[in-house]
Amino acid sequence: MTVLADHLDAQAQVLRNMAANVMLTGQPVDVPWPFADGGNRTLHQLTSLDLLADAEAFEADAVKLRTLYH
């Protein structure tokens, strides 16, 4: 399970990097959604706060895995 925890930590770092980019550019991350007509439309926009909250959740889950399986 340590591998899974390491993977969660790595994903958290990716999210933190994305959040830093959002803060730098001021542009949220568009979450596209495909439609039947073949096009994509923005379903939601992720802000830096969204990304940082997700990163913290991933890190908390990694800590839980390490605690449970160490």
PDB file of C-alpha atoms in Angstrom:
ATOM      1  CA  MET A   1       0.000   0.000   0.000  1.00  0.00           C
ATOM      2  CA  THR A   2       3.020   2.288   0.289  1.00  0.00           C
ATOM      3  CA  VAL A   3       3.136   2.438  -3.506  1.00  0.00           C
ATOM      4  CA  LEU A   4      -0.448   3.679  -3.557  1.00  0.00           C
ATOM      5  CA  ALA A   5       0.362   6.254  -0.880  1.00  0.00           C
ATOM      6  CA  ASP A   6       3.385   7.414  -2.886  1.00  0.00           C
ATOM      7  CA  HIS A   7       1.167   7.703  -5.945  1.00  0.00           C
ATOM      8  CA  LEU A   8      -1.316   9.845  -4.008  1.00  0.00           C
ATOM      9  CA  ASP A   9       1.516  12.093  -2.829  1.00  0.00           C
ATOM     10  CA  ALA A  10       2.767  12.435  -6.409  1.00  0.00           C
ATOM     11  CA  GLN A  11      -0.709  13.332  -7.644  1.00  0.00           C
ATOM     12  CA  ALA A  12      -1.022  15.885  -4.845  1.00  0.00           C
ATOM     13  CA  GLN A  13       2.180  17.520  -6.059  1.00  0.00           C
ATOM     14  CA  VAL A  14       0.810  17.672  -9.612  1.00  0.00           C
ATOM     15  CA  LEU A  15      -2.318  19.371  -8.264  1.00  0.00           C
ATOM     16  CA  ARG A  16      -0.208  21.834  -6.271  1.00  0.00           C
ATOM     17  CA  ASN A  17       1.746  22.682  -9.430  1.00  0.00           C
ATOM     18  CA  MET A  18      -1.506  23.193 -11.325  1.00  0.00           C
ATOM     19  CA  ALA A  19      -2.774  25.453  -8.516  1.00  0.00           C
ATOM     20  CA  ALA A  20       0.419  27.507  -8.679  1.00  0.00           C
ATOM     21  CA  ASN A  21      -0.090  27.936 -12.421  1.00  0.00           C
ATOM     22  CA  VAL A  22      -3.699  29.011 -11.890  1.00  0.00           C
ATOM     23  CA  MET A  23      -2.550  31.576  -9.305  1.00  0.00           C
ATOM     24  CA  LEU A  24       0.148  32.837 -11.659  1.00  0.00           C
ATOM     25  CA  THR A  25      -2.065  33.159 -14.732  1.00  0.00           C
ATOM     26  CA  GLY A  26      -5.386  33.885 -13.073  1.00  0.00           C
ATOM     27  CA  GLN A  27      -7.027  31.398 -15.449  1.00  0.00           C
ATOM     28  CA  PRO A  28      -9.011  28.532 -13.888  1.00  0.00           C
ATOM     29  CA  VAL A  29      -8.738  25.031 -15.331  1.00  0.00           C
ATOM     30  CA  ASP A  30     -11.667  24.200 -17.597  1.00  0.00           C
ATOM     31  CA  VAL A  31     -13.224  20.782 -17.111  1.00  0.00           C
ATOM     32  CA  PRO A  32     -14.676  19.810 -20.509  1.00  0.00           C
ATOM     33  CA  TRP A  33     -17.694  17.602 -21.052  1.00  0.00           C
ATOM     34  CA  PRO A  34     -18.358  15.908 -24.407  1.00  0.00           C
ATOM     35  CA  PHE A  35     -21.769  16.419 -25.980  1.00  0.00           C
ATOM     36  CA  ALA A  36     -23.650  14.211 -28.436  1.00  0.00           C
ATOM     37  CA  ASP A  37     -23.000  16.669 -31.270  1.00  0.00           C
ATOM     38  CA  GLY A  38     -19.291  15.878 -31.016  1.00  0.00           C
ATOM     39  CA  GLY A  39     -18.283  19.102 -29.328  1.00  0.00           C
ATOM     40  CA  ASN A  40     -17.044  19.808 -25.849  1.00  0.00           C
ATOM     41  CA  ARG A  41     -18.401  22.374 -23.460  1.00  0.00           C
ATOM     42  CA  THR A  42     -17.027  23.563 -20.153  1.00  0.00           C
ATOM     43  CA  LEU A  43     -18.754  21.697 -17.363  1.00  0.00           C
ATOM     44  CA  HIS A  44     -16.891  23.355 -14.493  1.00  0.00           C
ATOM     45  CA  GLN A  45     -13.858  25.514 -13.829  1.00  0.00           C
ATOM     46  CA  LEU A  46     -11.370  24.533 -11.137  1.00  0.00           C
ATOM     47  CA  THR A  47      -9.833  27.347  -9.119  1.00  0.00           C
ATOM     48  CA  SER A  48      -6.568  27.196  -7.226  1.00  0.00           C
ATOM     49  CA  LEU A  49      -8.569  26.660  -4.026  1.00  0.00           C
ATOM     50  CA  ASP A  50     -10.278  23.614  -5.568  1.00  0.00           C
ATOM     51  CA  LEU A  51      -6.941  22.165  -6.637  1.00  0.00           C
ATOM     52  CA  LEU A  52      -5.267  22.805  -3.283  1.00  0.00           C
ATOM     53  CA  ALA A  53      -8.196  21.224  -1.407  1.00  0.00           C
ATOM     54  CA  ASP A  54      -7.935  18.130  -3.608  1.00  0.00           C
ATOM     55  CA  ALA A  55      -4.165  17.982  -3.044  1.00  0.00           C
ATOM     56  CA  GLU A  56      -4.690  18.098   0.715  1.00  0.00           C
ATOM     57  CA  ALA A  57      -7.301  15.340   0.491  1.00  0.00           C
ATOM     58  CA  PHE A  58      -4.895  13.141  -1.505  1.00  0.00           C
ATOM     59  CA  GLU A  59      -2.147  13.724   1.065  1.00  0.00           C
ATOM     60  CA  ALA A  60      -4.518  12.909   3.935  1.00  0.00           C
ATOM     61  CA  ASP A  61      -5.505   9.671   2.212  1.00  0.00           C
ATOM     62  CA  ALA A  62      -1.831   8.797   1.738  1.00  0.00           C
ATOM     63  CA  VAL A  63      -1.235   9.290   5.464  1.00  0.00           C
ATOM     64  CA  LYS A  64      -4.202   7.010   6.254  1.00  0.00           C
ATOM     65  CA  LEU A  65      -2.856   4.293   3.949  1.00  0.00           C
ATOM     66  CA  ARG A  66       0.588   4.451   5.523  1.00  0.00           C
ATOM     67  CA  THR A  67      -0.929   4.312   9.004  1.00  0.00           C
ATOM     68  CA  LEU A  68      -3.158   1.363   8.195  1.00  0.00           C
ATOM     69  CA  TYR A  69      -0.589  -0.717   6.331  1.00  0.00           C
ATOM     70  CA  HIS A  70       2.704   0.138   7.985  1.00  0.00           C
TER      71      HIS A  70
END
